[in-house]
XYZ file of C-alpha atoms in Angstrom:
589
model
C -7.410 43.363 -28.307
C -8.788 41.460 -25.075
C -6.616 39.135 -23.447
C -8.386 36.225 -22.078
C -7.089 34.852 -18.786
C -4.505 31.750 -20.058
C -5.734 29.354 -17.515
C -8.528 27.294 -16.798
C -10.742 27.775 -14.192
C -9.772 24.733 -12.525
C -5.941 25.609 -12.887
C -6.236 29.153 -11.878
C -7.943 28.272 -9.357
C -4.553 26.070 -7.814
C -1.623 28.452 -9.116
C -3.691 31.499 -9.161
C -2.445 33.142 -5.667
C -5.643 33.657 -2.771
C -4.840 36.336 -0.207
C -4.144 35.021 2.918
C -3.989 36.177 6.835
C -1.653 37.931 8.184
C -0.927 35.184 10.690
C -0.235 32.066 8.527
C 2.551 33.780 7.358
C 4.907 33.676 10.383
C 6.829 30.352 10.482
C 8.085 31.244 13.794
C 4.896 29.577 15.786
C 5.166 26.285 14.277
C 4.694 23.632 16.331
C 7.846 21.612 15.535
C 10.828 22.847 16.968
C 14.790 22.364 16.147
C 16.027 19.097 18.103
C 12.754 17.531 17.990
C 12.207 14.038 17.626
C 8.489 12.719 16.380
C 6.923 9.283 16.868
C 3.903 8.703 14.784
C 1.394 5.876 16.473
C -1.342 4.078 15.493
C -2.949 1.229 13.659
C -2.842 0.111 9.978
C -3.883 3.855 8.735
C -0.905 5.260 10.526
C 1.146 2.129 9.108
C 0.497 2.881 5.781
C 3.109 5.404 6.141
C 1.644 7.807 3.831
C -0.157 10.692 5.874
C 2.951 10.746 8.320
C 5.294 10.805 5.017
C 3.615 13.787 3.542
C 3.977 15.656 6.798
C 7.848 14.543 7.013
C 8.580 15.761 4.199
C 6.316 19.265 4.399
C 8.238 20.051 7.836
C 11.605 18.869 6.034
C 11.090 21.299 2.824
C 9.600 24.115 4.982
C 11.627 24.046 7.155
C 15.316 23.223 5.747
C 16.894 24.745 8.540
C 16.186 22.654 11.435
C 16.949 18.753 12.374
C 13.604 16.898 13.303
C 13.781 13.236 12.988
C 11.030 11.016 12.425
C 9.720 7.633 13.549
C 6.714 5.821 11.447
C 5.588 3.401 14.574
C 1.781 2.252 13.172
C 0.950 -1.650 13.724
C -1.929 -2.667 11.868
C -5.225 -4.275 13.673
C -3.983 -2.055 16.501
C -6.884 -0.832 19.290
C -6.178 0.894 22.366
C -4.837 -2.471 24.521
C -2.898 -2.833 21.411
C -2.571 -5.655 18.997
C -0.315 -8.054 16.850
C 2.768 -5.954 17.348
C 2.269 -6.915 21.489
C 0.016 -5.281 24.220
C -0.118 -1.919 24.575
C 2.927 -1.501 27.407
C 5.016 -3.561 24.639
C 4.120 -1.531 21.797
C 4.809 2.190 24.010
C 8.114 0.543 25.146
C 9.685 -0.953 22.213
C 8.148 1.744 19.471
C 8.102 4.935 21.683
C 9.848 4.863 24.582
C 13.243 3.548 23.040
C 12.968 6.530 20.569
C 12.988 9.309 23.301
C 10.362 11.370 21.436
C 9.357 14.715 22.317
C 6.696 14.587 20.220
C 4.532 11.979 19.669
C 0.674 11.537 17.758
C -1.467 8.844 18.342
C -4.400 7.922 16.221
C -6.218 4.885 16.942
C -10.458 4.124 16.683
C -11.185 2.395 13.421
C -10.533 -1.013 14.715
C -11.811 -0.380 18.374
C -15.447 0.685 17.391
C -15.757 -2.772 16.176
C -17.184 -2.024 12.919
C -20.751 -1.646 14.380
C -23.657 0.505 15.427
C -22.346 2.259 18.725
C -22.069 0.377 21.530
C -21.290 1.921 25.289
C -19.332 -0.779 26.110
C -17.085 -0.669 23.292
C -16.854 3.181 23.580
C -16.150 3.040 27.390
C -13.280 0.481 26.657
C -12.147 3.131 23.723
C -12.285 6.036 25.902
C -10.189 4.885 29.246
C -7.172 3.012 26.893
C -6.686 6.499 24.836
C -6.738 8.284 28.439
C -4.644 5.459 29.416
C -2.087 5.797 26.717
C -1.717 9.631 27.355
C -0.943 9.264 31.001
C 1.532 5.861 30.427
C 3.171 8.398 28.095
C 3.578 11.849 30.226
C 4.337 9.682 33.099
C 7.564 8.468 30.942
C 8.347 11.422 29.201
C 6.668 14.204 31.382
C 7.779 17.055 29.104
C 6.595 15.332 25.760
C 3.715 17.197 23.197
C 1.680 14.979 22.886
C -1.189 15.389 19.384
C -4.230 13.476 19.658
C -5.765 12.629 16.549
C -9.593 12.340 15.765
C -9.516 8.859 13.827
C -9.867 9.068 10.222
C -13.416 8.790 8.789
C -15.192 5.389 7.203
C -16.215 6.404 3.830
C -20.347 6.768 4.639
C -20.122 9.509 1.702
C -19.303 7.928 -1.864
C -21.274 4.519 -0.713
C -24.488 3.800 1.202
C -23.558 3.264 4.810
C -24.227 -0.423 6.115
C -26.712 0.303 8.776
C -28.709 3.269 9.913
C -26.671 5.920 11.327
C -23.248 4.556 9.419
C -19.835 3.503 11.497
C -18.781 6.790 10.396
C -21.587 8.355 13.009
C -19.945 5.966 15.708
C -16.392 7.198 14.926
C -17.569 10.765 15.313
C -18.872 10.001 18.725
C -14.869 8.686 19.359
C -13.256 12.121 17.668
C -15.650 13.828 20.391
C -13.774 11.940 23.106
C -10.700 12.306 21.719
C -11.043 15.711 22.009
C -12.078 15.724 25.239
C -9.111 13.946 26.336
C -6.963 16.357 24.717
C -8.869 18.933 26.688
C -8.207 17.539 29.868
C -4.755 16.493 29.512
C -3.777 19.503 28.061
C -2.606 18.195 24.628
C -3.025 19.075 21.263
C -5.346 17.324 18.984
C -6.067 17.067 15.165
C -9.575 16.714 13.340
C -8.535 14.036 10.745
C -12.501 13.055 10.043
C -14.898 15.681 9.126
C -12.483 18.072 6.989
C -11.861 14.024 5.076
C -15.396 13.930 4.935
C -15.890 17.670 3.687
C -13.384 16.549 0.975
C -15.441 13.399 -0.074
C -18.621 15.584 0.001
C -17.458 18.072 -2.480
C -15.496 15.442 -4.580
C -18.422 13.051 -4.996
C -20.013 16.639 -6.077
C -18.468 16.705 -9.045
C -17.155 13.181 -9.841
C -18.724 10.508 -7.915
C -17.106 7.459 -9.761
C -13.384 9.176 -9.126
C -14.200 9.761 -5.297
C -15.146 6.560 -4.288
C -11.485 5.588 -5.136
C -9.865 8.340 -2.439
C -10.980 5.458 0.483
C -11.489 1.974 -2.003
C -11.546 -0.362 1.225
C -13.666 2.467 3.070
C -11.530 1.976 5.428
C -7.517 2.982 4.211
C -7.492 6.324 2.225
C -5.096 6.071 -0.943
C -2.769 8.839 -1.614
C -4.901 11.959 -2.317
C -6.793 10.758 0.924
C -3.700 10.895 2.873
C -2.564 14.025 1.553
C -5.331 16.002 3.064
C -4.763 13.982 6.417
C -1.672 15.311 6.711
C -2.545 19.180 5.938
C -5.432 18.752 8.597
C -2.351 17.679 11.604
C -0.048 20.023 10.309
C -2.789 22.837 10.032
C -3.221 21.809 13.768
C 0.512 22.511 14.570
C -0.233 26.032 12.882
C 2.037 25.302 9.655
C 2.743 28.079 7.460
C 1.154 28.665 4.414
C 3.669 30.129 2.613
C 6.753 29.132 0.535
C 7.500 32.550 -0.520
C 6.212 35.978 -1.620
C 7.668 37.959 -4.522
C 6.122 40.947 -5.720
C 7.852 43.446 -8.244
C 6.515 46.506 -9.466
C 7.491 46.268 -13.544
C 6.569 49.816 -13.744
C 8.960 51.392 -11.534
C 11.401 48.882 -12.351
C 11.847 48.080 -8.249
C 11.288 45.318 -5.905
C 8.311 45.965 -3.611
C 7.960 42.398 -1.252
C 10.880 39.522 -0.605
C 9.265 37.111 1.857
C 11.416 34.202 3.296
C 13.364 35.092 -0.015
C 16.714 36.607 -1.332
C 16.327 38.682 -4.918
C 19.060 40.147 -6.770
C 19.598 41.025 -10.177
C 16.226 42.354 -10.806
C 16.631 43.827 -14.420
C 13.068 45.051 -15.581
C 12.951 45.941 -19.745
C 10.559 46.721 -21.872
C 9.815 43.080 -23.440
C 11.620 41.142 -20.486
C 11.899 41.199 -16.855
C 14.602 38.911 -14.652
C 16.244 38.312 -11.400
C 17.572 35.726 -9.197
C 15.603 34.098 -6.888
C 16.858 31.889 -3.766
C 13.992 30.624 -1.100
C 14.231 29.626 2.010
C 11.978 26.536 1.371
C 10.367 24.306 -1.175
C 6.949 23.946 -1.882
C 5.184 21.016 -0.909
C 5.126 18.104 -4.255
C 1.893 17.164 -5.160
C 1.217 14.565 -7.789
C -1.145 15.805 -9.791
C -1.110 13.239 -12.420
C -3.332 10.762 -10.260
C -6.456 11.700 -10.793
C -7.803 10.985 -7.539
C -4.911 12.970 -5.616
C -6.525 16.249 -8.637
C -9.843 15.721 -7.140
C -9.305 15.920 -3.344
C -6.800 18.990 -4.242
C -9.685 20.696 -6.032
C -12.211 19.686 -3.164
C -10.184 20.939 -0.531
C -8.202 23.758 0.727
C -4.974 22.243 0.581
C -3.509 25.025 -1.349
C -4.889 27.562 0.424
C -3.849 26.681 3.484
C -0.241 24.836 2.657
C 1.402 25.024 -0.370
C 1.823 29.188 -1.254
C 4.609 30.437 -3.480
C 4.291 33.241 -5.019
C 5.190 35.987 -7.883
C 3.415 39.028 -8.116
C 4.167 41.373 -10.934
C 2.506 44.547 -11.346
C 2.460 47.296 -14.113
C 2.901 44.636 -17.345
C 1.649 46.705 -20.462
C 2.191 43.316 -23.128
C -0.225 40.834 -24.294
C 1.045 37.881 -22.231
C 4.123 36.636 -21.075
C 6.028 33.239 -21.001
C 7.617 32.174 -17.576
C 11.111 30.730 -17.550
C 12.962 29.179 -14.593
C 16.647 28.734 -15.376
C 16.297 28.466 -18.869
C 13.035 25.809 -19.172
C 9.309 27.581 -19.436
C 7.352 26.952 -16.939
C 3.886 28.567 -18.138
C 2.228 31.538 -19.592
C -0.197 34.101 -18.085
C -1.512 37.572 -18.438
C -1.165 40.586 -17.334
C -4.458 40.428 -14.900
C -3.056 36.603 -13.521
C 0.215 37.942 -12.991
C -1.011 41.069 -11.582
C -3.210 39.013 -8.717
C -0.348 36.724 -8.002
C 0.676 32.894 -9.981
C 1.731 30.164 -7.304
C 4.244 28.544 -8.453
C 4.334 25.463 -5.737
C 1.642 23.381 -8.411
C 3.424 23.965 -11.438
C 6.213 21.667 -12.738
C 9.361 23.987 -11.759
C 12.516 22.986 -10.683
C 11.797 23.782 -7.211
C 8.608 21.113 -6.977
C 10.807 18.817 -9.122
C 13.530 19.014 -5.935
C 11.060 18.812 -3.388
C 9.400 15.506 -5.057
C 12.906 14.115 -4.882
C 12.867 15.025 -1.465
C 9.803 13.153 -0.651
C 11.295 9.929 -2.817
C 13.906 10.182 -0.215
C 11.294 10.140 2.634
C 9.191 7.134 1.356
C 12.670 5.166 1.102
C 14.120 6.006 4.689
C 10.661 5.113 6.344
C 10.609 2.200 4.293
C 13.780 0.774 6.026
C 12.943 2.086 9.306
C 10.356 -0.462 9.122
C 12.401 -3.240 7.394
C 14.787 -2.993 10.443
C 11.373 -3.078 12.365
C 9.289 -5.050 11.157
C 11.381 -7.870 9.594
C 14.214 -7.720 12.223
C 13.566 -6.751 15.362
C 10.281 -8.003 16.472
C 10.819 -11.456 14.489
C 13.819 -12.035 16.073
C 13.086 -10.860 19.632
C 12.564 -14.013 20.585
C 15.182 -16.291 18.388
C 17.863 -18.390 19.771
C 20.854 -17.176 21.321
C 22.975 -17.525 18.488
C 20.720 -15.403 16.385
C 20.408 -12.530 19.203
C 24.220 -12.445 19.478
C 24.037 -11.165 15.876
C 21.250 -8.972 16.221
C 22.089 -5.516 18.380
C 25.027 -5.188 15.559
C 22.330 -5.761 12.686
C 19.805 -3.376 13.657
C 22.730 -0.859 15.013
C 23.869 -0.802 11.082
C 20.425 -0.326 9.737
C 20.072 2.712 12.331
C 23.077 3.928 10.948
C 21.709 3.490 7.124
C 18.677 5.287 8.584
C 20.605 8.532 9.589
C 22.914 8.234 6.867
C 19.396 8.160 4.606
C 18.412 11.392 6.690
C 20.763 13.278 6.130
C 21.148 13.271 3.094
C 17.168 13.608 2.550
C 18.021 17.095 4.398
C 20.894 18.067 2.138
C 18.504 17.589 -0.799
C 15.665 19.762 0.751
C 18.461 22.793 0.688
C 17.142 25.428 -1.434
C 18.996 26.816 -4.162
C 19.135 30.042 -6.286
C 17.283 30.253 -9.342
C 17.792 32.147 -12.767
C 13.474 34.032 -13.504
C 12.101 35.276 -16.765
C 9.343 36.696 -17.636
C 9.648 37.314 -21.298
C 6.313 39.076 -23.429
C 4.588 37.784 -26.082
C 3.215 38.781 -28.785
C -0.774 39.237 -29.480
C -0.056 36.959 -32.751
C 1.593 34.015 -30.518
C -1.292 34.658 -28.118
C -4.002 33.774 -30.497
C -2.275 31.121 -31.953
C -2.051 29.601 -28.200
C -6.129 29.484 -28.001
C -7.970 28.996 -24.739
C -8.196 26.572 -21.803
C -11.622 25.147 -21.334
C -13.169 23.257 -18.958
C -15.783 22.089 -21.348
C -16.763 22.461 -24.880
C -19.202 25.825 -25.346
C -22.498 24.341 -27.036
C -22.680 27.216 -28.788
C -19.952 25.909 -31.206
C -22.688 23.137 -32.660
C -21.940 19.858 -34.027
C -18.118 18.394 -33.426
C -17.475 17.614 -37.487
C -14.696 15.110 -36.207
C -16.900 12.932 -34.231
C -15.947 9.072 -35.330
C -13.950 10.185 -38.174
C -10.715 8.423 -39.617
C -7.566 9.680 -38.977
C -3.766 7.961 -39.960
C -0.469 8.565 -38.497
C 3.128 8.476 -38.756
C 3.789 6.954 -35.854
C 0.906 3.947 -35.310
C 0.587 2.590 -31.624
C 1.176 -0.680 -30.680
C 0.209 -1.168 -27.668
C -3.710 -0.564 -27.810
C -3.945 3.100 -27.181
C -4.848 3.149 -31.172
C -8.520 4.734 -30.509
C -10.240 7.422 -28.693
C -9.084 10.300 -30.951
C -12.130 10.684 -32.200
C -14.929 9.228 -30.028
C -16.383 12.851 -28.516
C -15.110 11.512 -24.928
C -12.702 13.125 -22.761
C -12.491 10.496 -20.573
C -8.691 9.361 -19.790
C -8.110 5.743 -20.723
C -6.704 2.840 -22.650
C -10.159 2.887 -24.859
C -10.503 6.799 -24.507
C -7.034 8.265 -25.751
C -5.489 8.239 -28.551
C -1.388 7.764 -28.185
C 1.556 7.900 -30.975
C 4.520 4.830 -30.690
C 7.222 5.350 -28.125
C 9.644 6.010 -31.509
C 12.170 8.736 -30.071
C 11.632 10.134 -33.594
C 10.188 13.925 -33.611
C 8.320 15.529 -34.660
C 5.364 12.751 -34.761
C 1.588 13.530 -36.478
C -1.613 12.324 -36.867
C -4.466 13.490 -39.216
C -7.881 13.611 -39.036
C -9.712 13.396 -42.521
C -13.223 15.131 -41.923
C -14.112 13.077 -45.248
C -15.722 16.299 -46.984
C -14.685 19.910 -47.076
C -16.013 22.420 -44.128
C -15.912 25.539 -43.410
C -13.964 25.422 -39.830
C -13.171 28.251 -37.500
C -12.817 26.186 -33.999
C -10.461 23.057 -32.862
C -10.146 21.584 -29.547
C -7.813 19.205 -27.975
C -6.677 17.706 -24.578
C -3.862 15.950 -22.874
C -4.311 13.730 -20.062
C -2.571 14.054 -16.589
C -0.115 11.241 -17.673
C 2.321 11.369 -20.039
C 5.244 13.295 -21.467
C 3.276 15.354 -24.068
C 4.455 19.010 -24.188
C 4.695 20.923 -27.388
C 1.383 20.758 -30.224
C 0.657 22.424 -33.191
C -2.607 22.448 -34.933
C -3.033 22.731 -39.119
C -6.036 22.499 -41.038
C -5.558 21.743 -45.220
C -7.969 21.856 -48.095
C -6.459 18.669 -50.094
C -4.329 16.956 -47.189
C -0.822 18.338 -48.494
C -0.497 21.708 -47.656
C -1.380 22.489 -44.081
C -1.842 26.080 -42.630
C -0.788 26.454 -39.004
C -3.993 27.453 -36.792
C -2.647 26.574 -33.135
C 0.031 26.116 -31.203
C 0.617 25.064 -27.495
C 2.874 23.754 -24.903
C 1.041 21.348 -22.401
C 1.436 21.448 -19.071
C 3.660 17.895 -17.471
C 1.595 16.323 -14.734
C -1.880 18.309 -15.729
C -5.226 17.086 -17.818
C -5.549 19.939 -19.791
C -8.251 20.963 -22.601
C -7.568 23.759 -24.913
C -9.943 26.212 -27.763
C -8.318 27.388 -30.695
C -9.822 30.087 -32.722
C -9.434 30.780 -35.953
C -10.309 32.718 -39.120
C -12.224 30.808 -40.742
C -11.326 28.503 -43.913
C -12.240 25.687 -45.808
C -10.829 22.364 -44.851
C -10.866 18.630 -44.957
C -8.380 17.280 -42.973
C -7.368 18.303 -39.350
C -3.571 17.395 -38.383
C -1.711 17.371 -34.968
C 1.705 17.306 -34.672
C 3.842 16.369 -31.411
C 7.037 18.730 -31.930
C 8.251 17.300 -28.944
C 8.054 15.844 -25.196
C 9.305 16.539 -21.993
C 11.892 14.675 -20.333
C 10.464 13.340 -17.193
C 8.693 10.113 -17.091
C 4.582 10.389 -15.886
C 3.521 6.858 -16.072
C 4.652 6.508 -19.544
C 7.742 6.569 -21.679
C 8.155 10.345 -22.458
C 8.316 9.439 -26.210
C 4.827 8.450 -26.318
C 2.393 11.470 -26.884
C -1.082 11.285 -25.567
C -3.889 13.327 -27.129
C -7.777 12.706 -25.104
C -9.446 13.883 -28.225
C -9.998 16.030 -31.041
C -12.727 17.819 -31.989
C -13.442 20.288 -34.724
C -16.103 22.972 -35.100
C -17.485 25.232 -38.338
C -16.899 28.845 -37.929
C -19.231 30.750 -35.896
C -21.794 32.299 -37.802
């Protein structure tokens, strides 16, 4: 028998493991140091506090070892003179200066290009404040790193620019300067615009609708935007690549690679292999359950370049095998994906699970930083007497909250040691699992389900009472079908195809949301006794469509049943299950 791959293209393509250089795997060039102290600047992209988060909390899971504080300093509306939060030789003193950085990155140029068709004047004005800026800066702090950052791009892609050319062409022409400051002064500088771009190109490719939601505004990237933002600075300060690298060799029972990993217990048996596995890091979280933040993940190199961890098993002689991470499975592959390598850094494992609370923990101490900011110490600068009396001990307690926040956002990035599996399965389990698809072969004909009636045991309330059986995979309240919130398992619903058919094929999908986790698939003659013909545990935080084959039988009605549901809440309570449709095929001829 012929094991097909177990994971979708798509899917492989983000946990299936791509050979990298030899040089992105040293973390010892990084460009953050132990002791360091980094101020991000800039204007309402940089306040969003979303790019500069997902690089705090990369450097703070890759790096558990070392102390690097962070300070979120963007003012939106800000240009190179500077803006609402004060000129710029108020903004450098009060938001830079007071933190002693010794690093700081600066990205300003959406507001100062005026929104227009390039004008010298305007660029002239652009070009001395950011050499400005840079010298104000070295001449306080002469021993500061200093990154420069090309401003983020103004979404010409996934929308008709407004006038010939596009402001996008205009903020190019700034990037160039940028670097050419960078040049001169001797700093380091980041490409934030064309690799967006690159992004938007390929995810407009394949969904435009979905990619003209990465910038909404045009102007203020969302999330997934963000997210590949901050890979393109850290990719400038030459982050590593890797979380770890474990490769075992299940024929001569050994350990062949360990990198920036401890392994013991390795116990390699016929049927089931384990060991103990304690990193050095975490992988980088990645919510893959918004759609938009999927897309520019797909459409980039994110993984590739960031977000590596590894296991590498060679030598497997069964049909499959199920991964387990201290006790939970995490997925199943074959011999051939385990054999080239699964990264585990995009799958739902305890590690990502830690590293996601780790970034919780980020959001929320930036988030007071600029309470204590924002709300306190610029409003008040200028308040009575009485009120400035108070103030020094105010914002001297919120510091304190601050570091008390850090540290223990630290503490929680600490790796710990983890119990590994691999246990086989059998060629009978396989076939029951079926296959992922990306989208339904038309060789399989007409989809006998298509607008059929279907009942339940568990009805839906709450409008997500359609979509089961509309022949659209499209994720929505019209679109997917969902059970009651009941914490009552199992839960069902059946399809009835109205006349007997022979069937031989059924396929179903999940959306991205949701708790759903373990389905099994049973076709009946007369609606009371159902033969099992699939079975499958969905993966959390992943839109997933699976093929089940069959032998084929006669059969009217078509049931699902939810055996269960993962813990964790993805937009939903976990006790709803979601299903994007059903659809149901006659044997192949």
């Amino acid at each position: 028998m012929t094991v097909k791959p177990l994971l979708s293209r798509a899917l492989a393509a983000l946990i299936v493991f791509t050979p990298l250089s030899s040089t992105l795997w040293s973390q010892d060039e990084f460009y953050l140091k132990d002791g360091d102290r980094v101020v991000f600047y800039g204007d309402s992209i940089t306040d969003q506090r979303l790019y500069t988060t997902f690089t705090e909390t990369f450097v703070v899971t890759r790096f558990p070892d070392r102390v690097i504080d962070f300070v979120h300093s963007g003012w939106g509306g800000d240009r190179v003179g500077g803006g609402g939060g004060g000129r710029i030789d108020t903004r450098l003193e009060r938001d830079v200066f007071a933190y002693d950085p010794t690093v700081m990155t600066i990205m300003l140029g959406m507001n100062d290009g005026g929104y227009r068709a390039f004008e010298q004047g305007i660029f002239d004005t652009y070009v001395n404040g950011m050499s400005a800026i840079v010298d104000k800066v070295v001449a306080q702090i002469p021993d500061i790193r200093m990154t420069l950052i090309q401003p983020s791009p103004y979404d010409d892609v996934t929308r008709e620019p407004k006038f010939a050319g596009g402001y996008n062409a205009v903020l190019l022409r700034f990037s160039e300067a940028v670097q050419e400051i960078a040049e001169v002064k001797q700093q380091n500088v980041a490409n934030l615009n064309a690799p967006l771009v690159a992004m938007l190109e390929r995810a407009k490719a394949s969904n435009p609708e979905l990619a003209s939601k990465i910038i909404r505004d045009r102007v203020h990237p969302g999330p997934a935007g963000h997210l590949i933002m901050a890979e393109q600075l850290l990719k400038s300060w030459n982050a590593p690549a890797v979380v770890s690298v474990v490769e075992i060799d299940a024929t001569a029972g050994k350990l062949n690679q360990a990198d920036n990993t401890d392994i013991s217990g390795l116990n390699v048996g016929s049927e089931q292999l384990e060991w103990t596995q304690l990193d050095h890091a975490l992988p980088m979280p990645v919510d893959l359950s918004n759609a938009e933040t999927a897309l520019a993940v797909e459409s980039s190199d994110f993984v590739e370049a960031l977000n590596q961890q590894i296991i590498r098993v060679t030598g497997l002689q069964a049909e499959g095998y199920a991964l387990q991470v201290d006790g939970k499975e995490i997925g199943r592959f074959s011999p051939d994906e385990l054999n080239i390598g699964v990264n585990l850094a995009m799958l739902n494992t305890p590690m990502s699970q830690q590293a996601a609370t780790v970034h919780k923990l980020t959001i929320e101490r930036a988030n007071m930083h600029n309470m204590r900011w924002r709300t306190y110490q610029v409003p008040y600068a200028n308040a009575s007497e009485e009120i400035q009396a108070y103030l020094p001990n105010l914002l001297e307690s919120l510091d304190v909250a601050d570091r008390e926040l850090a540290n223990i956002q630290r503490a929680t990035a600490q790796p710990v040691a983890h119990q590994f599996k691999l246990i086989a399965i059998s060629a009978e389990d396989l076939l029951l699992e079926g296959a992922p698809v990306s989208s339904v072969p038309a060789s399989l004909g007409r989809n006998l389900a298509l607008g059929k009636s279907w009942v339940t045991n568990a009805p839906n309330t709450y409008g997500w009472d359609s979509g089961l059986t509309d022949g659209s995979w499209t994720v929505g309240k019209e679109t997917t079908f969902a059970t009651n919130d009941a914490s009552d398992f199992p839960k069902h619903v059946t399809v009835d195809l109205e006349e007997a058919a022979v069937v031989g094929h059924v396929v179903i999908g999940v959306p991205q949301f949701g708790s759903t986790r373990l389905v099994e698939i049973a076709i009946s003659a007369d609606g009371v006794d159902f033969t099992k013909v699939g079975r499958y545990t969905f993966s959390l935080r992943k839109k997933e469509k699976r093929l089940f084959d069959f032998d084929a039988q006669s059969a009217r009605y078509v049931r699902l049943t939810y055996l269960d549901h993962y813990d964790e809440q993805v937009g939903y309570t976990p006790s709803f299950a979601f299903t994007t449709d059903l659809q149901v095929f006659a044997a192949s001829k």
